[in-house]
PDB file of C-alpha atoms in Angstrom:
ATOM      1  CA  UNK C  62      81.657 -15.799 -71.577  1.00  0.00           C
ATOM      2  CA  UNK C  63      78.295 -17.401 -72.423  1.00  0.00           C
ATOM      3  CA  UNK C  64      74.636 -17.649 -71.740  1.00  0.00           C
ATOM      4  CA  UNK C  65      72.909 -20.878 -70.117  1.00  0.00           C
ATOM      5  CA  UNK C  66      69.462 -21.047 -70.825  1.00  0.00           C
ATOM      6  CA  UNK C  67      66.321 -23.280 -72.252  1.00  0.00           C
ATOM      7  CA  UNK C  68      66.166 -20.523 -74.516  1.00  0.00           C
ATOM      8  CA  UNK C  69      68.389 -18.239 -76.225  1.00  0.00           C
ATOM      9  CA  UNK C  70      71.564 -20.162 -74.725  1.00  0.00           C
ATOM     10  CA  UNK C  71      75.072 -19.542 -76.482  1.00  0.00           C
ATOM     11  CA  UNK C  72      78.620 -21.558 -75.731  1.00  0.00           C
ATOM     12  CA  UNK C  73      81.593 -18.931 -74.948  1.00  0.00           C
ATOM     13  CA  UNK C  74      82.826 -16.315 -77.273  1.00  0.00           C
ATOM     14  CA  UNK C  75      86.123 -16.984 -79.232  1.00  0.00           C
ATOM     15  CA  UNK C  76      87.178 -14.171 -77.751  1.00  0.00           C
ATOM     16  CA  UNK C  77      87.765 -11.719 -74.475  1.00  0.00           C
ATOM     17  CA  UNK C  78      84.540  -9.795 -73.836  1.00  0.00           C
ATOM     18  CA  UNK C  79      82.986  -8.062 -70.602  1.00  0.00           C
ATOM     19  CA  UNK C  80      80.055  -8.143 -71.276  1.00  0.00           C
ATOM     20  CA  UNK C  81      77.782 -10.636 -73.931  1.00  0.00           C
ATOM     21  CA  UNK C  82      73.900  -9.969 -74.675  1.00  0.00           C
ATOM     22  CA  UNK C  83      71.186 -12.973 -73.930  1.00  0.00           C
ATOM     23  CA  UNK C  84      68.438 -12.775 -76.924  1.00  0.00           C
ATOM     24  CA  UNK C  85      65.303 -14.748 -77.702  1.00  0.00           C
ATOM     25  CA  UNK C  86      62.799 -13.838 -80.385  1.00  0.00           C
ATOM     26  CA  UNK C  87      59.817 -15.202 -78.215  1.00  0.00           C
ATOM     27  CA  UNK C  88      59.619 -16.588 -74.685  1.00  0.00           C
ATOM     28  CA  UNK C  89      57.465 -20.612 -73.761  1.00  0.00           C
ATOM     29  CA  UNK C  90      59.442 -21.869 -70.773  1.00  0.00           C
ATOM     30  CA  UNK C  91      57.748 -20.117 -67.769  1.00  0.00           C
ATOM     31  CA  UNK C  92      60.529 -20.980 -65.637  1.00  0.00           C
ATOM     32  CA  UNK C  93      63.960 -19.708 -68.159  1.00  0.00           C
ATOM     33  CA  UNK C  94      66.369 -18.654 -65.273  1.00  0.00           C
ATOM     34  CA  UNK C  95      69.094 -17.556 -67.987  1.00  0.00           C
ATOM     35  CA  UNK C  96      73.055 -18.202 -66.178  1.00  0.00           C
ATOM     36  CA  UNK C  97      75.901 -16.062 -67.362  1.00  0.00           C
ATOM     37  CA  UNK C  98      79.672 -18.636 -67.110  1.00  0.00           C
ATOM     38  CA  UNK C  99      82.634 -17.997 -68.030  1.00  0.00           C
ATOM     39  CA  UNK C 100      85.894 -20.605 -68.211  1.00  0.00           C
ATOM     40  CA  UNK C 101      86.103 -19.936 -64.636  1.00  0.00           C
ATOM     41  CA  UNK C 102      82.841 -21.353 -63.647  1.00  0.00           C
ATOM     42  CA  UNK C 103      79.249 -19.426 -63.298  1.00  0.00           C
ATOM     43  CA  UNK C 104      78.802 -15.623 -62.511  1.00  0.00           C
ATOM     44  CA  UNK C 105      77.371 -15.147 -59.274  1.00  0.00           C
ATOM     45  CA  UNK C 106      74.138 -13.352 -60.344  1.00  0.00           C
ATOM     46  CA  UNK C 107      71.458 -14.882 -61.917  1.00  0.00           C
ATOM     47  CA  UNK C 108      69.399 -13.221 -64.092  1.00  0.00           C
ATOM     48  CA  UNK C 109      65.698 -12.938 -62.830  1.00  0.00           C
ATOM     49  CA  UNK C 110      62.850 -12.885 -65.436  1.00  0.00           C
ATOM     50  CA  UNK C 111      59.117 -12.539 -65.213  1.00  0.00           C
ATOM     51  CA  UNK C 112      57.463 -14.105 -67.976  1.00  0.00           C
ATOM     52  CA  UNK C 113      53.768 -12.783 -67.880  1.00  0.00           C
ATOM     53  CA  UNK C 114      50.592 -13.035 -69.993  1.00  0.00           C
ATOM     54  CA  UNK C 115      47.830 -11.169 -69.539  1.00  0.00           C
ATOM     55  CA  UNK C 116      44.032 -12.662 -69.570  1.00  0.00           C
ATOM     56  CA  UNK C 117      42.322 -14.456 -71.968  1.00  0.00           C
ATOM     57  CA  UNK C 118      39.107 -12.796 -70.639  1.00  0.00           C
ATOM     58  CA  UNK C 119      38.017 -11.034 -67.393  1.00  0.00           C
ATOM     59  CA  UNK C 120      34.064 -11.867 -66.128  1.00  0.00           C
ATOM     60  CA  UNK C 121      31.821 -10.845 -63.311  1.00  0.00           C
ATOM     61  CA  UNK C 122      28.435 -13.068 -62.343  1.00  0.00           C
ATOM     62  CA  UNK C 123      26.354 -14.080 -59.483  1.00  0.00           C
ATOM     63  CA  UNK C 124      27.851 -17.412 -57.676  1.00  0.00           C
ATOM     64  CA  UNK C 125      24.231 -18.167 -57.716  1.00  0.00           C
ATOM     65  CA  UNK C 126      21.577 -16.254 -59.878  1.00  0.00           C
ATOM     66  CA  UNK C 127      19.001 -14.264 -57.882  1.00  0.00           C
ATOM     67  CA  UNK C 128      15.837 -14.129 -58.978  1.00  0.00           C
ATOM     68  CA  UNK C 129      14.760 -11.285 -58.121  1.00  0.00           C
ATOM     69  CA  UNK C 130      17.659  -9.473 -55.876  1.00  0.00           C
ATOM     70  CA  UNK C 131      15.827  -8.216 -52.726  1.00  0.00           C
ATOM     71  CA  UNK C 132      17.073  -5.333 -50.236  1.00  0.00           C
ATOM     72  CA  UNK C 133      18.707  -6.643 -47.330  1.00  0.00           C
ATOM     73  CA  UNK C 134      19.733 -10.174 -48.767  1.00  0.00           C
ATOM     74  CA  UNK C 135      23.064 -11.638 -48.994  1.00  0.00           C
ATOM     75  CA  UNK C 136      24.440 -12.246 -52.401  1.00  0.00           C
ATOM     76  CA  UNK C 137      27.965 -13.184 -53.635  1.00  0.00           C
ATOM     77  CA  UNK C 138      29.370 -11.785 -56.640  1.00  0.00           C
ATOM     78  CA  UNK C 139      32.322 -13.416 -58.521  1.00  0.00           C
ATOM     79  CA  UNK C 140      35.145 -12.335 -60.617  1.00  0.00           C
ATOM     80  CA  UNK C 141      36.721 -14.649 -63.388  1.00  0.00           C
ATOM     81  CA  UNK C 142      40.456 -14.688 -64.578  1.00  0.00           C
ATOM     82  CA  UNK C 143      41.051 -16.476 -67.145  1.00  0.00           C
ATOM     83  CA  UNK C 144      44.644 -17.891 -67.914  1.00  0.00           C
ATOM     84  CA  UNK C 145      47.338 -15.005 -66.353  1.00  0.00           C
ATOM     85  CA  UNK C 146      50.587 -15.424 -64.977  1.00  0.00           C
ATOM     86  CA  UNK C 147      51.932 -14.872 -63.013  1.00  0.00           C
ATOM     87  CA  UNK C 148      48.446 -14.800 -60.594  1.00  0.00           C
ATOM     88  CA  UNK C 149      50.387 -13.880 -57.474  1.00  0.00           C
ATOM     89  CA  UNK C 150      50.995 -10.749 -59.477  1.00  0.00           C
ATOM     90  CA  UNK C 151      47.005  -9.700 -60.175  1.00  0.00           C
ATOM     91  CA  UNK C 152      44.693  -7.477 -58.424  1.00  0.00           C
ATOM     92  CA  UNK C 153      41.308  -7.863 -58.727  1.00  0.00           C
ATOM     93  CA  UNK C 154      38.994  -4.836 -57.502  1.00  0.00           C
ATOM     94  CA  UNK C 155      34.950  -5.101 -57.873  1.00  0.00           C
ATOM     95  CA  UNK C 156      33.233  -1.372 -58.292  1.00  0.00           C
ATOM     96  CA  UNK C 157      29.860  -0.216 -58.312  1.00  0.00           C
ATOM     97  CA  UNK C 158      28.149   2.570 -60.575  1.00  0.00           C
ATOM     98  CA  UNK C 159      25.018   4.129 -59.715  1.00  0.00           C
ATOM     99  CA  UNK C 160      22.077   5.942 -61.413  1.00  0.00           C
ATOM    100  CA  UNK C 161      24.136   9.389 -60.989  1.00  0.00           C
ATOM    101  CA  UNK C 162      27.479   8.304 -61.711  1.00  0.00           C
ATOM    102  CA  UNK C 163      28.863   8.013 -58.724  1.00  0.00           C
ATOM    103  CA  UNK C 164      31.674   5.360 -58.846  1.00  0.00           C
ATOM    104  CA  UNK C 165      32.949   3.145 -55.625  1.00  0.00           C
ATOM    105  CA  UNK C 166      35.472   0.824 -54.679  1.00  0.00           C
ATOM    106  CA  UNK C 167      33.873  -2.211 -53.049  1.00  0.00           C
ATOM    107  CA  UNK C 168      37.107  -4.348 -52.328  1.00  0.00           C
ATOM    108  CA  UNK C 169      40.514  -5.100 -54.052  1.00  0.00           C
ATOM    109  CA  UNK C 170      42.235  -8.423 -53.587  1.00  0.00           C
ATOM    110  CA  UNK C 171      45.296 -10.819 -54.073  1.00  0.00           C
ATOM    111  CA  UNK C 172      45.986 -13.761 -53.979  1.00  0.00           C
ATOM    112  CA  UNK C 173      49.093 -14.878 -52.025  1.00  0.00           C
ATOM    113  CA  UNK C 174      52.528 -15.475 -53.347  1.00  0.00           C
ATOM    114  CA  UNK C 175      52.519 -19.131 -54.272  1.00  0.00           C
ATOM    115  CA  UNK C 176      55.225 -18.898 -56.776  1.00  0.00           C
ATOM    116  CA  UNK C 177      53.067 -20.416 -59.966  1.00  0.00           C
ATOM    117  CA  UNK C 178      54.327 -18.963 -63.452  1.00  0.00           C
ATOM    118  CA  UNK C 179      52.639 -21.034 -65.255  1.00  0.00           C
ATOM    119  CA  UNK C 180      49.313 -19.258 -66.942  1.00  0.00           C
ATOM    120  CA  UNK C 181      46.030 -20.369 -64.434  1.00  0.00           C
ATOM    121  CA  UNK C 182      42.225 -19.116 -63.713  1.00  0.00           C
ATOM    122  CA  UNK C 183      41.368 -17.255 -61.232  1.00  0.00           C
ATOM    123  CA  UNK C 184      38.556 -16.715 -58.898  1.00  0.00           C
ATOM    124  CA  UNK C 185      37.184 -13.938 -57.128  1.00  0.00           C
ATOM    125  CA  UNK C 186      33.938 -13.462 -54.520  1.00  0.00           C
ATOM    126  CA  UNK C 187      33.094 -10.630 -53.331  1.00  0.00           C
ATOM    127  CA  UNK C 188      29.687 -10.458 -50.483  1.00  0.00           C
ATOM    128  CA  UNK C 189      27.541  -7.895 -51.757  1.00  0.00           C
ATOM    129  CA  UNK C 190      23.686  -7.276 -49.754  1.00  0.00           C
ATOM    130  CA  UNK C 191      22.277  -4.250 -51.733  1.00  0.00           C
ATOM    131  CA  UNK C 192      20.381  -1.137 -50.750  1.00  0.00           C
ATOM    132  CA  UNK C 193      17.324   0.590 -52.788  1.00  0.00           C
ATOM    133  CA  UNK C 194      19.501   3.093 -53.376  1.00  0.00           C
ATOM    134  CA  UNK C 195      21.490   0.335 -55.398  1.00  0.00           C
ATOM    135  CA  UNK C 196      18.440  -0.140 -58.000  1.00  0.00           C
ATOM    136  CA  UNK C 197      19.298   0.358 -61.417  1.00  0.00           C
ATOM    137  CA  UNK C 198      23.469   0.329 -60.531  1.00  0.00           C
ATOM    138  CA  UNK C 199      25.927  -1.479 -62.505  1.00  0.00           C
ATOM    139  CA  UNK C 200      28.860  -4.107 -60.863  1.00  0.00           C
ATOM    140  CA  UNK C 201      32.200  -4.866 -62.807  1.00  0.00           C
ATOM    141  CA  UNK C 202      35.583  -6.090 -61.867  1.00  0.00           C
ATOM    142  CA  UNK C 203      38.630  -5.221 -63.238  1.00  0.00           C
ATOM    143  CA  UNK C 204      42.255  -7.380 -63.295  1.00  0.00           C
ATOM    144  CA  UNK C 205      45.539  -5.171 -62.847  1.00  0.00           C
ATOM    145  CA  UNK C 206      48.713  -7.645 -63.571  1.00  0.00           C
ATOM    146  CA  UNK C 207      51.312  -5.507 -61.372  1.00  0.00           C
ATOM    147  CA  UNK C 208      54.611  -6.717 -62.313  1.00  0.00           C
ATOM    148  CA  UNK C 209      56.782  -3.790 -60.141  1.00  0.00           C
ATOM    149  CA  UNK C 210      58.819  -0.696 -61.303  1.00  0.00           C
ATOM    150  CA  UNK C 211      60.428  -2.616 -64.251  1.00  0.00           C
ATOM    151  CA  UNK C 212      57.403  -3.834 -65.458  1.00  0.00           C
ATOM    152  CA  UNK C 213      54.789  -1.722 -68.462  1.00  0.00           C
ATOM    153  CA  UNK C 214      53.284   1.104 -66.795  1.00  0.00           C
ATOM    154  CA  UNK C 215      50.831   2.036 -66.428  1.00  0.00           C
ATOM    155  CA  UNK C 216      50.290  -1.430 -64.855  1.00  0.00           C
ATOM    156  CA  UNK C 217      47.978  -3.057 -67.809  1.00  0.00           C
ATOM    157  CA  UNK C 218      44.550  -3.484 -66.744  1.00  0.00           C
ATOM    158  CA  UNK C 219      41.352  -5.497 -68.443  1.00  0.00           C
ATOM    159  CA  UNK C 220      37.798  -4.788 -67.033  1.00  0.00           C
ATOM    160  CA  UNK C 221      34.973  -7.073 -67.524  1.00  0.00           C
ATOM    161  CA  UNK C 222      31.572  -6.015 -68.842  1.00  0.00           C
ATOM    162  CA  UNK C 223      28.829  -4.560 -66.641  1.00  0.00           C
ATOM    163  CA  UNK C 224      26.559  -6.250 -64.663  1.00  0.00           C
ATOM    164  CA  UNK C 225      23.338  -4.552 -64.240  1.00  0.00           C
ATOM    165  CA  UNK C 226      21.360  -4.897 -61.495  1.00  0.00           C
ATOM    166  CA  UNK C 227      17.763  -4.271 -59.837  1.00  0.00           C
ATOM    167  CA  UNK C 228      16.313  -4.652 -56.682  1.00  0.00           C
ATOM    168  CA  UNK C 229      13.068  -4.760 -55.212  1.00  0.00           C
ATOM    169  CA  UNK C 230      12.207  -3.159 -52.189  1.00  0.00           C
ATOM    170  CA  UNK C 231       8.884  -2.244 -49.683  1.00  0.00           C
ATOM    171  CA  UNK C 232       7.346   1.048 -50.348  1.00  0.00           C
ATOM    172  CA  UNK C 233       8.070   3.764 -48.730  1.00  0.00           C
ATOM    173  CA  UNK C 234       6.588   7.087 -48.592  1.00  0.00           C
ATOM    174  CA  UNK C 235       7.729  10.055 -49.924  1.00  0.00           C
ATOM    175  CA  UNK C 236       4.648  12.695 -48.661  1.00  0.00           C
ATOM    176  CA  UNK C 237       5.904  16.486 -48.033  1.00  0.00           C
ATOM    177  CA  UNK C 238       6.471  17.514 -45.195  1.00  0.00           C
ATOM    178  CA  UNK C 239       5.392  14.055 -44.032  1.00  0.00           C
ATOM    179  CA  UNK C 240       2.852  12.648 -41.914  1.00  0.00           C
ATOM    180  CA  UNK C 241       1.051  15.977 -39.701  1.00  0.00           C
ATOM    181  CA  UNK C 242      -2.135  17.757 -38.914  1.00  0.00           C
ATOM    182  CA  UNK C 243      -4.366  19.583 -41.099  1.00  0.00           C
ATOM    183  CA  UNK C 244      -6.661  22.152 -40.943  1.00  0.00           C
ATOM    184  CA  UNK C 245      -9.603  23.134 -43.813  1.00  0.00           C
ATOM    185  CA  UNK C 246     -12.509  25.229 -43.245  1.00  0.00           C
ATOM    186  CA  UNK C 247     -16.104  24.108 -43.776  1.00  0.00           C
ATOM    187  CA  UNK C 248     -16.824  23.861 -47.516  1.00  0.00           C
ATOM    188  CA  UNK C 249     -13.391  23.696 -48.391  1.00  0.00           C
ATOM    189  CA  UNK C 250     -11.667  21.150 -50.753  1.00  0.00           C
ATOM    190  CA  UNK C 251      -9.268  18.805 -48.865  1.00  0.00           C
ATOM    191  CA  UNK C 252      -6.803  17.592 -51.441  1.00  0.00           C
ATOM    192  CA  UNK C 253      -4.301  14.511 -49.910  1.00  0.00           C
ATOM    193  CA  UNK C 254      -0.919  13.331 -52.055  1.00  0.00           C
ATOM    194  CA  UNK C 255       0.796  10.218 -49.976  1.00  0.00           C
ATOM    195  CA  UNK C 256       3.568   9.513 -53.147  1.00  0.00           C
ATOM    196  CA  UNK C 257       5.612   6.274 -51.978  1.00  0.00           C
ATOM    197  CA  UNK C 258       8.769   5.004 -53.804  1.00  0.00           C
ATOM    198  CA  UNK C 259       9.298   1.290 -53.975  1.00  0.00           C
ATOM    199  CA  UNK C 260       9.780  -1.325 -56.531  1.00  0.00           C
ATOM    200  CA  UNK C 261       7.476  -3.237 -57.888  1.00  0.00           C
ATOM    201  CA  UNK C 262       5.532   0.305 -57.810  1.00  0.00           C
ATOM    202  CA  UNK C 263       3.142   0.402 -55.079  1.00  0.00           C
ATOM    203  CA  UNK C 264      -0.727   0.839 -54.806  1.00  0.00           C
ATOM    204  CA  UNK C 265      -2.203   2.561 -52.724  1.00  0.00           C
ATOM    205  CA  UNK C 266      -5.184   2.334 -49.974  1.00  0.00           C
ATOM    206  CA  UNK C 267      -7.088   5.049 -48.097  1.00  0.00           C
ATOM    207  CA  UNK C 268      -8.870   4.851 -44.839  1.00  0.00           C
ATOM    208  CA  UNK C 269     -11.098   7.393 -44.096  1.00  0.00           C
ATOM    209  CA  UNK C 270     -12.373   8.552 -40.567  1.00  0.00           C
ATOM    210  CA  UNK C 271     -16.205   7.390 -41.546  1.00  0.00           C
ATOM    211  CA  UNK C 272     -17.301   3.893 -42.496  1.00  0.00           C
ATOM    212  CA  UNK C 273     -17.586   4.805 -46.171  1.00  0.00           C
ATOM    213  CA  UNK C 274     -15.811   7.529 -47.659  1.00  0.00           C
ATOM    214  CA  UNK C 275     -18.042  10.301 -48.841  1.00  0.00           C
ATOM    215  CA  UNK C 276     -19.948  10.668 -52.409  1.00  0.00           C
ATOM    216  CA  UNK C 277     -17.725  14.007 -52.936  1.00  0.00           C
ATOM    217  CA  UNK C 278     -14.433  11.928 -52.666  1.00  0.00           C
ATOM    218  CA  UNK C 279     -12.911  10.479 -55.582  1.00  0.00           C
ATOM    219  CA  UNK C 280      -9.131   8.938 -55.189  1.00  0.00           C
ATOM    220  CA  UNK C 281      -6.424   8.516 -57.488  1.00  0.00           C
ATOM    221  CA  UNK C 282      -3.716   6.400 -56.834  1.00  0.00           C
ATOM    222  CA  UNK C 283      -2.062   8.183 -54.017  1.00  0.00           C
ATOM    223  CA  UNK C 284      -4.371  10.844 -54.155  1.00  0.00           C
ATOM    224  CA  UNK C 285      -7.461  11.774 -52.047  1.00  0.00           C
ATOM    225  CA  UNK C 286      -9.861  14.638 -52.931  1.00  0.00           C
ATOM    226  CA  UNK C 287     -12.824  15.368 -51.024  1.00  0.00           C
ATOM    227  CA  UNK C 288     -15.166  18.736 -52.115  1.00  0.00           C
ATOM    228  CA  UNK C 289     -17.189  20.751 -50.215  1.00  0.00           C
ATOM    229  CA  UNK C 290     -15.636  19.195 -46.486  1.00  0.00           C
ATOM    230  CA  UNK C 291     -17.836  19.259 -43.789  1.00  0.00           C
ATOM    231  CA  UNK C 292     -17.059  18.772 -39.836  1.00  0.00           C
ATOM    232  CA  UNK C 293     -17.825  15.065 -40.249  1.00  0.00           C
ATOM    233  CA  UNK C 294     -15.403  15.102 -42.593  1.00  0.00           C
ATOM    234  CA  UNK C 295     -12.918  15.324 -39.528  1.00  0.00           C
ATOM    235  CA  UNK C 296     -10.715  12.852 -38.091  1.00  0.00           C
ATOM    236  CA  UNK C 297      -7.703  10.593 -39.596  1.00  0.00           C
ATOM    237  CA  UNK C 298      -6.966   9.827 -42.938  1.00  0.00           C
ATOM    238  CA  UNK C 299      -4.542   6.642 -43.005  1.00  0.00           C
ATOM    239  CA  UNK C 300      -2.576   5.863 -46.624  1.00  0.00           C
ATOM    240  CA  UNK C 301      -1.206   2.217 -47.128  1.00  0.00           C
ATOM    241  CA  UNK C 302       1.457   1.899 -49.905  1.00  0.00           C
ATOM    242  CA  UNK C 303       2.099  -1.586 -50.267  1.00  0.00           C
ATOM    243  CA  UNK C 304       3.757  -3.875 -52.423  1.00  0.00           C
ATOM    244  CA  UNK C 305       4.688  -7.732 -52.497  1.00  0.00           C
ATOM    245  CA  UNK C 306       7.604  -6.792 -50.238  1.00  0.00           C
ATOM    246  CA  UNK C 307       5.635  -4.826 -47.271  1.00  0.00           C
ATOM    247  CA  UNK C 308       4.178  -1.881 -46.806  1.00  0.00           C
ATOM    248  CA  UNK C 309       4.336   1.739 -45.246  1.00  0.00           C
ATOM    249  CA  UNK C 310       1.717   3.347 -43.635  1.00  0.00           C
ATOM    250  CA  UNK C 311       1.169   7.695 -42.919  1.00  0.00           C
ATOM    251  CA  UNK C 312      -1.934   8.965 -41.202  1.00  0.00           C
ATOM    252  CA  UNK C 313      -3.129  12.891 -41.564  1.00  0.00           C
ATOM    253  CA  UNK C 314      -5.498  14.341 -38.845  1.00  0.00           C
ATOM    254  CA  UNK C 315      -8.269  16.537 -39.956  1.00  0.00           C
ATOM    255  CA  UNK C 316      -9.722  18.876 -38.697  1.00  0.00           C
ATOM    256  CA  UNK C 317     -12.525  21.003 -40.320  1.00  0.00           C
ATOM    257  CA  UNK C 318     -13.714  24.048 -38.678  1.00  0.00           C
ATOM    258  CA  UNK C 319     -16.763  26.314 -39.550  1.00  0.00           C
ATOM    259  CA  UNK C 320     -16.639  29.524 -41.414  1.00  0.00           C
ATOM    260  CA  UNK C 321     -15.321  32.439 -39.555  1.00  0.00           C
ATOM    261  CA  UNK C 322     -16.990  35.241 -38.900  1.00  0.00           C
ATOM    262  CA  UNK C 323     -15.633  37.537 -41.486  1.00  0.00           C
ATOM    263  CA  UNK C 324     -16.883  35.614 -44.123  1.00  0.00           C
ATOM    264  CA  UNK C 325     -20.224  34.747 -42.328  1.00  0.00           C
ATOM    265  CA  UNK C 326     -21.242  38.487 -42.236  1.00  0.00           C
ATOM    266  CA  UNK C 327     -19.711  38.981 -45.931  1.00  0.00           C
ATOM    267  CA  UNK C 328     -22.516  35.689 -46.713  1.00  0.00           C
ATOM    268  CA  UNK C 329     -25.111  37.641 -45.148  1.00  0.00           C
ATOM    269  CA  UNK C 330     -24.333  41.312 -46.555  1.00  0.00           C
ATOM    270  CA  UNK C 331     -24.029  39.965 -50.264  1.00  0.00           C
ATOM    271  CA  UNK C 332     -27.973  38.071 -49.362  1.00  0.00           C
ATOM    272  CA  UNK C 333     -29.244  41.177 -48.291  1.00  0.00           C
ATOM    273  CA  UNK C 334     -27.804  43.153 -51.312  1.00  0.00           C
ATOM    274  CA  UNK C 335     -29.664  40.706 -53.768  1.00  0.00           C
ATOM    275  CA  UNK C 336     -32.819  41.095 -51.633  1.00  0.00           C
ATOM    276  CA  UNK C 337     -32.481  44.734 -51.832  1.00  0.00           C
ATOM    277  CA  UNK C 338     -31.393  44.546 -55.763  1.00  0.00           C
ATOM    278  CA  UNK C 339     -34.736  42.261 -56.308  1.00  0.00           C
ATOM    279  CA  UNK C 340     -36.871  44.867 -54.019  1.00  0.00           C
ATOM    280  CA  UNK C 341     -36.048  47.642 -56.421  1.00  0.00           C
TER     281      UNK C 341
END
């Protein structure tokens, strides 16, 4: 008995065996199909070998840069494999991180059998249209060369660094319990918060129910304060949050009313007792 092979071949034994080892120190034919023979002509099996490498280097990038990524667009991711074989025999999955931790599976694909054993590149794409909720997430890929059962397991696996990514989106606000009614009494302090998320950060624009607001209102960013609100005071107070993407709009109605009577005849009993305190 003896081995045919590129590599590792050996002519028959001098003597009777059953069985006869094939051994090679290191493997560079990607296509060795060792053959057993004998005097009576070749065994009937061949035996089937898988030589694989893994990759030189695994990648992920934009197919074209954006610049910046918006919400709602179309983009197209791409994974690099460089030099692998057998490719038929790789999985490629892209995954997404985000800000909490929270890890997804976007897609996993394969190329099909094409029966190449020789080392190649490989390319990936993935479509990918992000969400705000995507801001400040990170994209990888990873390569998995499956070779079966017989193969190392786990299945060895190379991941390529992190990609991370931002996106800019139109403001949009935030205020508790949202966009209502209000009520203050006369000579009250009306206090208005209209907090909007977006990115770039938004400012912020009030529009008051008069033509100018009042000399006791002072704003801050998203915040209106008016002191000592009268009934004029009353009406709709509009917030714009904008930013170079759009903008988002909430309006408040306001109503003042006067003082009730309670506290009307509590003013007028506290004059009389300083009239009556000054009398004496």
């Amino acid at each position: 008995m003896g081995w045919e092979a590129t590599e590792g071949g050996t002519g028959l034994t001098d003597k009777e065996v059953k069985f006869l080892h094939w051994s090679v120190d290191s493997v560079t034919d990607w296509n060795n199909n060792p053959t057993c023979f004998t005097e009576a002509g070749q065994c009937q099996k061949q035996l089937d070998i898988t030589v694989y490498k893994l990759p030189d280097s695994v990648s992920i990038s934009y197919r074209k840069y954006p610049d910046p990524m918006v919400e709602k667009h179309h983009y197209q991711l791409q994974c690099l494999v460089q030099n692998i074989a057998p490719i038929e025999r790789l999985r490629v999955t892209f995954y997404k991180v985000n800000t909490t931790g929270e890890q997804t599976e976007l897609d996993t694909q394969q190329k099909s059998k094409d029966n190449i054993k020789t080392p190649e590149n490989g390319a990936y794409t993935l479509d990918f249209t992000p969400s705000r909720d995507d801001d400040g997430a990170q994209l990888w890929c990873s390569a998995m060369l499956n070779l079966g059962p017989e193969g190392p397991q786990p299945p060895p696996v190379m991941e390529s660094d992190r990609l991370n990514i931002s996106v800019l989106y139109k403001p949009q606000i935030t205020m508790s319990p949202g966009c209502f009614s209000k009520n203050i009494t006369e000579g009250d302090t009306l206090s208005l918060n209209c907090s909007a998320k977006g990115n770039p950060a938004p400012s912020y624009d009030w529009l008051h129910p008069q033509s100018a607001p009042a000399p006791n209102t002072t704003e801050e960013r998203s915040v209106v304060t008016i002191t000592n609100m009268a009934k004029s005071h009353s009406g709709e107070y509009t917030c714009i949050a904008r930013n170079p993407l759009g903008n988002s709009t909430c309006t408040v109605n306001v109503e003042v009313t006067g003082a009730s009577c309670q506290a009307a005849g509590s003013a007028m009993v506290a004059v009389l007792l300083l009239q009556l305190i000054h009398w004496l």
